PDB file of C-alpha atoms and ligand atoms in Angstrom:
ATOM      1  CA  MET F   8      -5.800  27.184  15.380  1.00 67.00           C
ATOM      2  CA  GLY F   9      -7.838  24.097  14.438  1.00 85.00           C
ATOM      3  CA  LYS F  10      -6.690  20.566  13.906  1.00 96.00           C
ATOM      4  CA  LYS F  11      -3.623  19.811  11.842  1.00 98.00           C
ATOM      5  CA  VAL F  12      -4.485  18.629   8.330  1.00 98.00           C
ATOM      6  CA  VAL F  13      -2.323  15.754   7.138  1.00 98.00           C
ATOM      7  CA  LEU F  14      -2.268  14.221   3.662  1.00 99.00           C
ATOM      8  CA  VAL F  15      -0.830  10.693   3.414  1.00 99.00           C
ATOM      9  CA  THR F  16      -0.275   9.021   0.038  1.00 98.00           C
ATOM     10  CA  GLY F  17      -0.921   5.302  -0.500  1.00 98.00           C
ATOM     11  CA  VAL F  18      -3.153   4.318   2.422  1.00 98.00           C
ATOM     12  CA  SER F  19      -4.572   1.084   0.989  1.00 98.00           C
ATOM     13  CA  SER F  20      -2.037  -1.001   2.920  1.00 97.00           C
ATOM     14  CA  GLY F  21       1.200  -1.127   4.889  1.00 97.00           C
ATOM     15  CA  PHE F  22       2.731   2.063   6.256  1.00 98.00           C
ATOM     16  CA  GLY F  23       0.211   4.410   4.666  1.00 98.00           C
ATOM     17  CA  HIS F  24      -2.702   2.553   6.207  1.00 98.00           C
ATOM     18  CA  ALA F  25      -1.078   2.381   9.642  1.00 98.00           C
ATOM     19  CA  ILE F  26      -0.009   6.041   9.578  1.00 98.00           C
ATOM     20  CA  ALA F  27      -3.409   7.336   8.448  1.00 98.00           C
ATOM     21  CA  LEU F  28      -5.274   5.238  11.025  1.00 98.00           C
ATOM     22  CA  PHE F  29      -2.961   6.236  13.865  1.00 98.00           C
ATOM     23  CA  LEU F  30      -3.053   9.955  13.038  1.00 98.00           C
ATOM     24  CA  ALA F  31      -6.847   9.852  12.801  1.00 98.00           C
ATOM     25  CA  LYS F  32      -6.965   8.212  16.256  1.00 98.00           C
ATOM     26  CA  LYS F  33      -4.743  11.009  17.535  1.00 98.00           C
ATOM     27  CA  ASN F  34      -7.346  13.472  16.333  1.00 96.00           C
ATOM     28  CA  TYR F  35      -5.630  14.928  13.286  1.00 98.00           C
ATOM     29  CA  THR F  36      -7.694  15.686  10.204  1.00 98.00           C
ATOM     30  CA  VAL F  37      -6.415  12.993   7.870  1.00 98.00           C
ATOM     31  CA  TYR F  38      -6.740  12.623   4.123  1.00 98.00           C
ATOM     32  CA  GLY F  39      -5.434   9.393   2.639  1.00 98.00           C
ATOM     33  CA  THR F  40      -4.927   8.766  -1.046  1.00 98.00           C
ATOM     34  CA  VAL F  41      -5.967   5.608  -2.886  1.00 98.00           C
ATOM     35  CA  ARG F  42      -5.898   4.596  -6.517  1.00 97.00           C
ATOM     36  CA  ARG F  43      -8.630   1.982  -6.240  1.00 95.00           C
ATOM     37  CA  GLU F  44     -11.658   1.324  -4.073  1.00 94.00           C
ATOM     38  CA  ILE F  45     -10.843   0.077  -0.555  1.00 94.00           C
ATOM     39  CA  TYR F  46     -12.673  -0.527   2.715  1.00 94.00           C
ATOM     40  CA  PRO F  47     -13.134   2.718   4.648  1.00 96.00           C
ATOM     41  CA  ILE F  48     -10.448   3.505   7.237  1.00 96.00           C
ATOM     42  CA  ASP F  49     -11.790   4.819  10.545  1.00 96.00           C
ATOM     43  CA  GLY F  50     -11.597   8.608  10.664  1.00 97.00           C
ATOM     44  CA  VAL F  51      -9.705   8.917   7.365  1.00 98.00           C
ATOM     45  CA  ASN F  52     -11.034  10.871   4.379  1.00 98.00           C
ATOM     46  CA  LEU F  53     -10.150   8.905   1.281  1.00 98.00           C
ATOM     47  CA  VAL F  54      -9.265  10.770  -1.869  1.00 98.00           C
ATOM     48  CA  SER F  55      -8.403   9.346  -5.241  1.00 98.00           C
ATOM     49  CA  MET F  56      -4.850   9.800  -6.569  1.00 98.00           C
ATOM     50  CA  ASP F  57      -2.385   7.965  -8.766  1.00 98.00           C
ATOM     51  CA  VAL F  58       0.919   9.610  -7.902  1.00 98.00           C
ATOM     52  CA  THR F  59       2.232   9.033 -11.425  1.00 98.00           C
ATOM     53  CA  ASN F  60      -0.658  11.028 -12.900  1.00 98.00           C
ATOM     54  CA  LYS F  61      -0.118  14.714 -12.183  1.00 98.00           C
ATOM     55  CA  GLN F  62      -3.712  15.747 -12.863  1.00 98.00           C
ATOM     56  CA  THR F  63      -5.054  13.310 -10.253  1.00 98.00           C
ATOM     57  CA  VAL F  64      -2.500  14.697  -7.782  1.00 98.00           C
ATOM     58  CA  ILE F  65      -3.606  18.280  -8.442  1.00 98.00           C
ATOM     59  CA  ASN F  66      -7.289  17.322  -8.184  1.00 98.00           C
ATOM     60  CA  ALA F  67      -6.773  15.530  -4.862  1.00 98.00           C
ATOM     61  CA  ILE F  68      -4.850  18.412  -3.323  1.00 98.00           C
ATOM     62  CA  ASP F  69      -7.412  20.949  -4.573  1.00 98.00           C
ATOM     63  CA  HIS F  70     -10.102  18.815  -2.953  1.00 98.00           C
ATOM     64  CA  VAL F  71      -8.355  18.939   0.443  1.00 98.00           C
ATOM     65  CA  ILE F  72      -7.739  22.681   0.151  1.00 98.00           C
ATOM     66  CA  ARG F  73     -11.374  23.324  -0.759  1.00 98.00           C
ATOM     67  CA  ASN F  74     -12.522  21.340   2.288  1.00 98.00           C
ATOM     68  CA  GLU F  75      -9.951  22.403   4.861  1.00 98.00           C
ATOM     69  CA  GLY F  76      -8.298  25.542   3.512  1.00 98.00           C
ATOM     70  CA  LYS F  77      -4.829  24.166   4.234  1.00 98.00           C
ATOM     71  CA  ILE F  78      -2.473  21.183   4.320  1.00 98.00           C
ATOM     72  CA  ASP F  79      -0.125  21.267   7.297  1.00 98.00           C
ATOM     73  CA  VAL F  80       1.735  18.036   6.593  1.00 99.00           C
ATOM     74  CA  LEU F  81       2.332  16.006   3.436  1.00 99.00           C
ATOM     75  CA  ILE F  82       3.504  12.441   3.990  1.00 99.00           C
ATOM     76  CA  ASN F  83       4.881  10.938   0.789  1.00 99.00           C
ATOM     77  CA  ASN F  84       4.616   7.204   1.192  1.00 98.00           C
ATOM     78  CA  ALA F  85       3.105   5.580  -1.940  1.00 98.00           C
ATOM     79  CA  GLY F  86       5.762   3.459  -3.574  1.00 98.00           C
ATOM     80  CA  ILE F  87       6.610   0.190  -5.258  1.00 98.00           C
ATOM     81  CA  GLY F  88       9.575  -2.124  -5.560  1.00 98.00           C
ATOM     82  CA  ILE F  89      10.818  -3.987  -8.594  1.00 98.00           C
ATOM     83  CA  GLY F  90      13.447  -6.638  -7.948  1.00 98.00           C
ATOM     84  CA  GLY F  91      16.043  -7.848 -10.395  1.00 98.00           C
ATOM     85  CA  PRO F  92      19.585  -7.378 -11.688  1.00 98.00           C
ATOM     86  CA  VAL F  93      20.300  -3.918 -13.090  1.00 98.00           C
ATOM     87  CA  GLU F  94      21.433  -5.416 -16.395  1.00 98.00           C
ATOM     88  CA  GLU F  95      18.137  -7.150 -17.022  1.00 98.00           C
ATOM     89  CA  PHE F  96      15.641  -4.393 -16.232  1.00 98.00           C
ATOM     90  CA  SER F  97      13.507  -3.451 -19.209  1.00 98.00           C
ATOM     91  CA  GLU F  98      13.075   0.214 -20.064  1.00 98.00           C
ATOM     92  CA  GLU F  99       9.452  -0.012 -18.885  1.00 98.00           C
ATOM     93  CA  GLU F 100      10.530  -1.464 -15.536  1.00 98.00           C
ATOM     94  CA  VAL F 101      13.076   1.299 -14.978  1.00 98.00           C
ATOM     95  CA  ASP F 102      10.459   3.846 -15.959  1.00 98.00           C
ATOM     96  CA  ILE F 103       7.720   2.632 -13.664  1.00 98.00           C
ATOM     97  CA  GLN F 104      10.085   2.260 -10.702  1.00 98.00           C
ATOM     98  CA  LEU F 105      11.358   5.829 -11.023  1.00 98.00           C
ATOM     99  CA  ARG F 106       8.056   7.315 -12.135  1.00 98.00           C
ATOM    100  CA  THR F 107       6.317   6.000  -9.025  1.00 98.00           C
ATOM    101  CA  ASN F 108       8.944   6.451  -6.322  1.00 98.00           C
ATOM    102  CA  LEU F 109      10.691   9.582  -7.599  1.00 98.00           C
ATOM    103  CA  ILE F 110       8.331  11.499  -9.907  1.00 98.00           C
ATOM    104  CA  GLY F 111       5.364  10.477  -7.742  1.00 98.00           C
ATOM    105  CA  TYR F 112       6.922  12.306  -4.756  1.00 99.00           C
ATOM    106  CA  VAL F 113       7.858  15.256  -6.987  1.00 98.00           C
ATOM    107  CA  ASN F 114       4.261  15.543  -8.203  1.00 98.00           C
ATOM    108  CA  THR F 115       2.754  15.820  -4.734  1.00 99.00           C
ATOM    109  CA  ILE F 116       5.495  18.151  -3.481  1.00 99.00           C
ATOM    110  CA  GLN F 117       5.058  20.546  -6.403  1.00 98.00           C
ATOM    111  CA  ALA F 118       1.286  20.518  -6.027  1.00 98.00           C
ATOM    112  CA  VAL F 119       1.257  21.157  -2.285  1.00 98.00           C
ATOM    113  CA  LEU F 120       3.986  23.793  -2.072  1.00 98.00           C
ATOM    114  CA  PRO F 121       2.051  26.836  -3.346  1.00 98.00           C
ATOM    115  CA  PHE F 122      -0.424  26.331  -0.479  1.00 98.00           C
ATOM    116  CA  MET F 123       2.262  25.798   2.153  1.00 98.00           C
ATOM    117  CA  ARG F 124       4.286  28.806   0.951  1.00 98.00           C
ATOM    118  CA  ARG F 125       1.221  31.028   1.085  1.00 98.00           C
ATOM    119  CA  ARG F 126       0.868  30.257   4.802  1.00 98.00           C
ATOM    120  CA  ASN F 127       4.614  30.354   5.395  1.00 98.00           C
ATOM    121  CA  LYS F 128       4.231  27.035   7.172  1.00 98.00           C
ATOM    122  CA  GLY F 129       4.329  23.330   6.475  1.00 98.00           C
ATOM    123  CA  LYS F 130       6.057  19.985   6.756  1.00 98.00           C
ATOM    124  CA  ILE F 131       6.912  17.443   4.088  1.00 99.00           C
ATOM    125  CA  ILE F 132       7.810  13.972   5.288  1.00 99.00           C
ATOM    126  CA  ASN F 133       9.310  11.742   2.624  1.00 99.00           C
ATOM    127  CA  ILE F 134       9.433   8.033   3.384  1.00 98.00           C
ATOM    128  CA  THR F 135      12.677   6.803   1.860  1.00 98.00           C
ATOM    129  CA  SER F 136      14.409   3.625   3.044  1.00 98.00           C
ATOM    130  CA  LEU F 137      17.649   2.254   4.432  1.00 98.00           C
ATOM    131  CA  GLY F 138      17.930   1.272   0.762  1.00 98.00           C
ATOM    132  CA  GLY F 139      18.146   5.025   0.122  1.00 98.00           C
ATOM    133  CA  ILE F 140      21.463   5.298   1.941  1.00 98.00           C
ATOM    134  CA  MET F 141      22.896   1.920   0.919  1.00 98.00           C
ATOM    135  CA  GLY F 142      22.545   0.328  -2.509  1.00 98.00           C
ATOM    136  CA  LEU F 143      20.831  -3.057  -2.174  1.00 98.00           C
ATOM    137  CA  PRO F 144      21.670  -5.898  -4.569  1.00 98.00           C
ATOM    138  CA  PHE F 145      18.803  -6.848  -6.903  1.00 98.00           C
ATOM    139  CA  GLN F 146      16.988  -3.701  -5.817  1.00 98.00           C
ATOM    140  CA  GLY F 147      19.214  -1.332  -7.766  1.00 98.00           C
ATOM    141  CA  PHE F 148      16.526   0.871  -9.271  1.00 98.00           C
ATOM    142  CA  TYR F 149      14.546   0.856  -6.039  1.00 98.00           C
ATOM    143  CA  SER F 150      17.673   2.087  -4.263  1.00 98.00           C
ATOM    144  CA  ALA F 151      18.250   4.602  -7.053  1.00 98.00           C
ATOM    145  CA  SER F 152      14.744   5.996  -6.546  1.00 98.00           C
ATOM    146  CA  LYS F 153      15.228   6.314  -2.801  1.00 98.00           C
ATOM    147  CA  PHE F 154      18.752   7.810  -3.080  1.00 98.00           C
ATOM    148  CA  ALA F 155      17.210  10.317  -5.486  1.00 99.00           C
ATOM    149  CA  ILE F 156      14.576  11.325  -2.942  1.00 99.00           C
ATOM    150  CA  GLU F 157      17.299  11.716  -0.323  1.00 98.00           C
ATOM    151  CA  GLY F 158      19.206  14.164  -2.561  1.00 98.00           C
ATOM    152  CA  LEU F 159      16.071  15.976  -3.600  1.00 98.00           C
ATOM    153  CA  SER F 160      14.997  16.344   0.020  1.00 99.00           C
ATOM    154  CA  GLU F 161      18.376  17.795   1.063  1.00 98.00           C
ATOM    155  CA  ALA F 162      18.158  20.421  -1.668  1.00 98.00           C
ATOM    156  CA  LEU F 163      14.520  21.126  -0.911  1.00 98.00           C
ATOM    157  CA  SER F 164      15.088  21.575   2.808  1.00 98.00           C
ATOM    158  CA  MET F 165      17.425  24.483   2.036  1.00 98.00           C
ATOM    159  CA  GLU F 166      15.189  26.007  -0.646  1.00 98.00           C
ATOM    160  CA  LEU F 167      12.197  25.930   1.677  1.00 98.00           C
ATOM    161  CA  LYS F 168      13.906  27.281   4.794  1.00 98.00           C
ATOM    162  CA  PRO F 169      12.904  30.897   3.990  1.00 98.00           C
ATOM    163  CA  PHE F 170       9.285  29.714   3.794  1.00 98.00           C
ATOM    164  CA  ASN F 171       9.376  27.965   7.153  1.00 98.00           C
ATOM    165  CA  ILE F 172       8.608  24.598   5.552  1.00 98.00           C
ATOM    166  CA  HIS F 173      10.391  21.629   7.077  1.00 98.00           C
ATOM    167  CA  VAL F 174      11.533  18.697   4.951  1.00 98.00           C
ATOM    168  CA  VAL F 175      12.143  15.391   6.701  1.00 99.00           C
ATOM    169  CA  VAL F 176      13.224  12.004   5.405  1.00 99.00           C
ATOM    170  CA  VAL F 177      12.236   8.865   7.286  1.00 99.00           C
ATOM    171  CA  ARG F 178      14.275   5.772   6.468  1.00 98.00           C
ATOM    172  CA  PRO F 179      12.575   2.550   7.506  1.00 98.00           C
ATOM    173  CA  GLY F 180      14.459  -0.705   7.723  1.00 98.00           C
ATOM    174  CA  ASP F 181      12.622  -3.949   6.992  1.00 98.00           C
ATOM    175  CA  PHE F 182       8.943  -3.994   7.899  1.00 98.00           C
ATOM    176  CA  HIS F 183       6.219  -6.562   7.496  1.00 97.00           C
ATOM    177  CA  THR F 184       3.818  -4.996   4.951  1.00 97.00           C
ATOM    178  CA  ASN F 185       2.335  -5.905   1.585  1.00 96.00           C
ATOM    179  CA  PHE F 186       5.462  -4.504  -0.037  1.00 97.00           C
ATOM    180  CA  THR F 187       6.914  -8.021  -0.366  1.00 97.00           C
ATOM    181  CA  GLN F 188       3.918  -9.524  -2.148  1.00 96.00           C
ATOM    182  CA  ASN F 189       3.440  -6.368  -4.217  1.00 97.00           C
ATOM    183  CA  ARG F 190       7.055  -6.467  -5.433  1.00 97.00           C
ATOM    184  CA  LYS F 191       7.343  -7.066  -9.170  1.00 98.00           C
ATOM    185  CA  LEU F 192      10.300  -9.027 -10.507  1.00 98.00           C
ATOM    186  CA  THR F 193      12.257  -8.842 -13.736  1.00 98.00           C
ATOM    187  CA  LYS F 194      11.932 -11.834 -16.070  1.00 97.00           C
ATOM    188  CA  THR F 195      15.241 -13.126 -14.627  1.00 97.00           C
ATOM    189  CA  ILE F 196      13.324 -14.924 -11.895  1.00 97.00           C
ATOM    190  CA  GLY F 197      11.930 -17.448 -14.376  1.00 97.00           C
ATOM    191  CA  ASP F 198      14.801 -17.493 -16.848  1.00 97.00           C
ATOM    192  CA  GLU F 199      17.277 -20.256 -16.047  1.00 97.00           C
ATOM    193  CA  THR F 200      19.548 -19.110 -18.857  1.00 98.00           C
ATOM    194  CA  SER F 201      20.159 -15.765 -17.127  1.00 98.00           C
ATOM    195  CA  PRO F 202      23.640 -15.441 -15.572  1.00 98.00           C
ATOM    196  CA  TYR F 203      21.875 -13.908 -12.542  1.00 98.00           C
ATOM    197  CA  TYR F 204      19.236 -16.634 -12.143  1.00 98.00           C
ATOM    198  CA  ASN F 205      20.653 -18.511  -9.124  1.00 98.00           C
ATOM    199  CA  GLN F 206      22.014 -15.456  -7.342  1.00 98.00           C
ATOM    200  CA  MET F 207      18.781 -13.515  -7.751  1.00 98.00           C
ATOM    201  CA  ARG F 208      16.744 -16.364  -6.281  1.00 98.00           C
ATOM    202  CA  THR F 209      19.128 -16.723  -3.338  1.00 98.00           C
ATOM    203  CA  THR F 210      19.262 -12.993  -2.606  1.00 98.00           C
ATOM    204  CA  LEU F 211      15.544 -12.475  -3.095  1.00 98.00           C
ATOM    205  CA  ALA F 212      14.864 -15.168  -0.488  1.00 98.00           C
ATOM    206  CA  VAL F 213      16.971 -13.206   2.017  1.00 98.00           C
ATOM    207  CA  ILE F 214      15.235  -9.918   1.121  1.00 98.00           C
ATOM    208  CA  GLU F 215      11.773 -11.452   1.488  1.00 97.00           C
ATOM    209  CA  SER F 216      12.586 -13.212   4.720  1.00 97.00           C
ATOM    210  CA  ASP F 217      14.042  -9.984   6.231  1.00 97.00           C
ATOM    211  CA  GLU F 218      10.834  -8.142   5.321  1.00 96.00           C
ATOM    212  CA  GLN F 219       8.489 -10.837   6.576  1.00 96.00           C
ATOM    213  CA  LYS F 220      10.387 -11.011   9.885  1.00 97.00           C
ATOM    214  CA  GLY F 221      10.417  -7.215   9.995  1.00 97.00           C
ATOM    215  CA  LEU F 222       8.803  -4.764  12.383  1.00 98.00           C
ATOM    216  CA  GLN F 223       5.088  -3.963  12.289  1.00 98.00           C
ATOM    217  CA  PRO F 224       3.993  -0.809  10.419  1.00 98.00           C
ATOM    218  CA  GLU F 225       2.249   0.531  13.560  1.00 98.00           C
ATOM    219  CA  TYR F 226       5.722   1.047  15.043  1.00 98.00           C
ATOM    220  CA  LEU F 227       6.599   3.400  12.181  1.00 98.00           C
ATOM    221  CA  ALA F 228       3.217   5.138  12.470  1.00 98.00           C
ATOM    222  CA  LYS F 229       3.981   6.095  16.089  1.00 98.00           C
ATOM    223  CA  LYS F 230       7.377   7.516  15.124  1.00 98.00           C
ATOM    224  CA  ILE F 231       5.796   9.483  12.295  1.00 98.00           C
ATOM    225  CA  GLU F 232       3.209  10.990  14.639  1.00 98.00           C
ATOM    226  CA  LYS F 233       6.032  12.249  16.878  1.00 98.00           C
ATOM    227  CA  ILE F 234       7.709  13.849  13.863  1.00 98.00           C
ATOM    228  CA  VAL F 235       4.413  15.428  12.795  1.00 98.00           C
ATOM    229  CA  ARG F 236       4.137  16.933  16.285  1.00 98.00           C
ATOM    230  CA  LYS F 237       7.718  18.258  16.473  1.00 97.00           C
ATOM    231  CA  LYS F 238       8.207  22.012  15.945  1.00 96.00           C
ATOM    232  CA  HIS F 239      11.824  21.528  14.933  1.00 96.00           C
ATOM    233  CA  PRO F 240      12.269  18.009  13.515  1.00 98.00           C
ATOM    234  CA  LYS F 241      15.665  16.654  12.464  1.00 98.00           C
ATOM    235  CA  PHE F 242      16.267  16.245   8.740  1.00 98.00           C
ATOM    236  CA  SER F 243      16.442  12.453   8.876  1.00 98.00           C
ATOM    237  CA  TYR F 244      15.249   9.584  11.025  1.00 98.00           C
ATOM    238  CA  ILE F 245      16.090   5.908  10.778  1.00 98.00           C
ATOM    239  CA  VAL F 246      13.305   3.637  12.002  1.00 98.00           C
ATOM    240  CA  ALA F 247      14.642   0.110  12.090  1.00 98.00           C
ATOM    241  CA  SER F 248      15.706  -2.830  14.255  1.00 97.00           C
ATOM    242  CA  PRO F 249      18.876  -2.348  16.343  1.00 97.00           C
ATOM    243  CA  GLU F 250      20.849  -4.524  13.873  1.00 97.00           C
ATOM    244  CA  GLN F 251      19.775  -2.430  10.923  1.00 98.00           C
ATOM    245  CA  ARG F 252      20.461   0.826  12.753  1.00 98.00           C
ATOM    246  CA  PHE F 253      23.926  -0.573  13.477  1.00 98.00           C
ATOM    247  CA  ALA F 254      24.373  -1.341   9.768  1.00 97.00           C
ATOM    248  CA  ALA F 255      23.644   2.337   8.992  1.00 98.00           C
ATOM    249  CA  ILE F 256      26.388   3.346  11.432  1.00 97.00           C
ATOM    250  CA  LEU F 257      28.828   0.868   9.843  1.00 97.00           C
ATOM    251  CA  LYS F 258      28.033   2.309   6.423  1.00 97.00           C
ATOM    252  CA  LYS F 259      29.009   5.738   7.691  1.00 96.00           C
ATOM    253  CA  PHE F 260      32.297   4.791   9.293  1.00 97.00           C
ATOM    254  CA  LEU F 261      33.721   1.642   7.662  1.00 98.00           C
ATOM    255  CA  PRO F 262      35.866   1.766   4.517  1.00 98.00           C
ATOM    256  CA  GLN F 263      33.366   1.334   1.675  1.00 97.00           C
ATOM    257  CA  ARG F 264      34.694  -2.017   0.364  1.00 97.00           C
ATOM    258  CA  TRP F 265      34.495  -3.536   3.843  1.00 98.00           C
ATOM    259  CA  PHE F 266      30.925  -2.411   4.136  1.00 98.00           C
ATOM    260  CA  PHE F 267      30.016  -3.792   0.697  1.00 97.00           C
ATOM    261  CA  ASN F 268      31.542  -7.139   1.713  1.00 97.00           C
ATOM    262  CA  ILE F 269      29.500  -7.265   4.907  1.00 97.00           C
ATOM    263  CA  LEU F 270      26.275  -6.308   3.148  1.00 97.00           C
ATOM    264  CA  GLY F 271      27.043  -8.678   0.261  1.00 98.00           C
ATOM    265  CA  SER F 272      27.559 -11.576   2.630  1.00 98.00           C
ATOM    266  CA  HIS F 273      24.262 -10.797   4.369  1.00 98.00           C
ATOM    267  CA  TYR F 274      22.599 -11.090   0.955  1.00 98.00           C
ATOM    268  CA  LYS F 275      24.560 -14.303   0.263  1.00 98.00           C
ATOM    269  CA  ILE F 276      26.365 -12.862  -2.740  1.00 98.00           C
ATOM    270  CA  SER F 277      28.904 -15.492  -3.762  1.00 93.00           C
TER     271      SER F 277
HETATM  272  N1  NAP P   3       7.994  -2.452   3.873  1.00 95.05           N
HETATM  273  C1  NAP P   3       9.251  -2.130   4.012  1.00 95.05           C
HETATM  274  O1  NAP P   3      10.056  -2.934   4.512  1.00 95.05           O
HETATM  275  C2  NAP P   3       9.745  -0.781   3.575  1.00 95.05           C
HETATM  276  C3  NAP P   3      11.042  -0.422   3.971  1.00 95.05           C
HETATM  277  C4  NAP P   3      11.528   0.834   3.613  1.00 95.05           C
HETATM  278  C5  NAP P   3      10.737   1.707   2.896  1.00 95.05           C
HETATM  279  N2  NAP P   3       9.478   1.342   2.509  1.00 95.05           N
HETATM  280  C6  NAP P   3       8.701   2.330   1.746  1.00 95.05           C
HETATM  281  O2  NAP P   3       7.476   2.582   2.396  1.00 95.05           O
HETATM  282  C7  NAP P   3       6.503   3.022   1.468  1.00 95.05           C
HETATM  283  C8  NAP P   3       5.222   2.220   1.664  1.00 95.05           C
HETATM  284  O3  NAP P   3       5.471   0.859   1.415  1.00 95.05           O
HETATM  285  P1  NAP P   3       4.721  -0.333   2.171  1.00 95.05           P
HETATM  286  O4  NAP P   3       5.753  -1.181   2.762  1.00 95.05           O
HETATM  287  O5  NAP P   3       3.639   0.184   3.019  1.00 95.05           O
HETATM  288  O6  NAP P   3       4.162  -1.132   0.884  1.00 95.05           O
HETATM  289  P2  NAP P   3       2.677  -1.548   0.423  1.00 95.05           P
HETATM  290  O7  NAP P   3       1.988  -2.229   1.541  1.00 95.05           O
HETATM  291  O8  NAP P   3       2.876  -2.257  -0.859  1.00 95.05           O
HETATM  292  O9  NAP P   3       1.945  -0.147   0.154  1.00 95.05           O
HETATM  293  C9  NAP P   3       2.283   0.685  -0.914  1.00 95.05           C
HETATM  294  C10 NAP P   3       1.206   1.726  -1.105  1.00 95.05           C
HETATM  295  O10 NAP P   3       1.567   2.583  -2.198  1.00 95.05           O
HETATM  296  C11 NAP P   3       0.465   2.658  -3.093  1.00 95.05           C
HETATM  297  N3  NAP P   3       0.888   2.955  -4.461  1.00 95.05           N
HETATM  298  C12 NAP P   3       1.785   2.293  -5.225  1.00 95.05           C
HETATM  299  N4  NAP P   3       1.889   2.860  -6.447  1.00 95.05           N
HETATM  300  C13 NAP P   3       1.038   3.921  -6.439  1.00 95.05           C
HETATM  301  C14 NAP P   3       0.682   4.901  -7.388  1.00 95.05           C
HETATM  302  N5  NAP P   3       1.200   4.922  -8.624  1.00 95.05           N
HETATM  303  N6  NAP P   3      -0.216   5.849  -7.048  1.00 95.05           N
HETATM  304  C15 NAP P   3      -0.781   5.843  -5.826  1.00 95.05           C
HETATM  305  N7  NAP P   3      -0.496   4.938  -4.874  1.00 95.05           N
HETATM  306  C16 NAP P   3       0.394   3.987  -5.184  1.00 95.05           C
HETATM  307  C17 NAP P   3      -0.203   1.311  -2.977  1.00 95.05           C
HETATM  308  O11 NAP P   3      -1.507   1.359  -3.513  1.00 95.05           O
HETATM  309  P3  NAP P   3      -2.197   0.054  -4.218  1.00 95.05           P
HETATM  310  O12 NAP P   3      -2.721  -0.783  -3.098  1.00 95.05           O
HETATM  311  O13 NAP P   3      -3.257   0.636  -5.072  1.00 95.05           O
HETATM  312  O14 NAP P   3      -1.121  -0.647  -5.003  1.00 95.05           O
HETATM  313  C18 NAP P   3      -0.153   1.116  -1.466  1.00 95.05           C
HETATM  314  O15 NAP P   3      -1.155   1.863  -0.848  1.00 95.05           O
HETATM  315  C19 NAP P   3       7.128   2.852   0.078  1.00 95.05           C
HETATM  316  O16 NAP P   3       7.589   4.116  -0.357  1.00 95.05           O
HETATM  317  C20 NAP P   3       8.286   1.908   0.347  1.00 95.05           C
HETATM  318  O17 NAP P   3       9.328   2.081  -0.582  1.00 95.05           O
HETATM  319  C21 NAP P   3       8.962   0.102   2.824  1.00 95.05           C
END
C-alpha cells in the first residue's frame, strides 16, 4: 500500500512545523509548504506555495502528485491573524484576513480534490480555532474566517461522503507559536483618538498573554497524527487546555448573553 502521503500547509513555524516534523518522524511521506526560504526540516519535502495565489497552489499539488502519485491527507494550516475593532478594519485588512484563512483553504481543497476523488479516498483536516466557534473581541475577522471554514467543512463533509473523503476540523485553543508575533494590528493600536484605543490595548494584552502561556505545538501535532491514522475520524476535535475545553461546553449550553458576559469579562471588556 505504501506510506501515506501528507501535505501540510505553512510549515515555516508553529503548528505546521511541529505537525510536519512529527509526521515525518512517524514515517509518513510529508510535503510541507513554504512561501519563503527556510532551514530544512528533517524528513520533510518542502514545496513552495502561497495559499492566496491559486497558481502556486496548483503547481505545488501537481509536484506532489508527479512524485508520489497521490495525496492521502491534506492538512490546511497556513493562516494569519489581524487584530483590531471591526469598525476600524481597512478594506485591505479584511481582504487579506479572509483571502488567507478562507480562500487559502478553498484553494488547496479545490486543487487536491480531483486527485482524491479519482482514488475514492482521502482526508482533509482543516485547522480552525476555538475562535471559529466563539466570536473573539478584537479578532472579529479572524473569527469570521474560522467560522466560515467551519461552515464550509460541514457542507463539504456531506458532499464528499459518496467519494469516501473525510473532512475534519481541528479547533485549537491557545498555543505558544509565532502566531502572536506574526499578528498584524489595525492602526487603532497607535491611535489615541480612537474610541477603541484603551479597550483594544487591554484586550490584546489578555489575548497575547493567553497565547504565550498556551500549550506547545507538539501537543497538537500528536493529536493530529492520531486523526491522520483514524479510519473513521469524528468531524471535529477541540485541542485545548481543560479550561478552554470547558468554555466550549459553556458556549454550547449557557444562554448566549451569559456566555458573552463570561467571555467578555475574561477579555476585560468594560
Ligand atoms: N497559535 C494559536 O494559538 C492558534 C490557535 C488556534 C488556531 N490557530 C491556527 O493555526 C494555524 C497555524 O498558526 P500558528 O499558530 O502555527 O501560527 P504561525 O507560527 O504564525 O504560522 C503560520 C504559518 O502560516 C504560513 N502562512 C501565512 N500566510 C500564508 C500564505 N499566504 N501562504 C502560505 N503560507 C502562509 C506562515 O508562513 P510565513 O512564515 O511565510 O509567514 C507560517 O508557516 C493558523 O491557521 C491559525 O489560525 C493558531
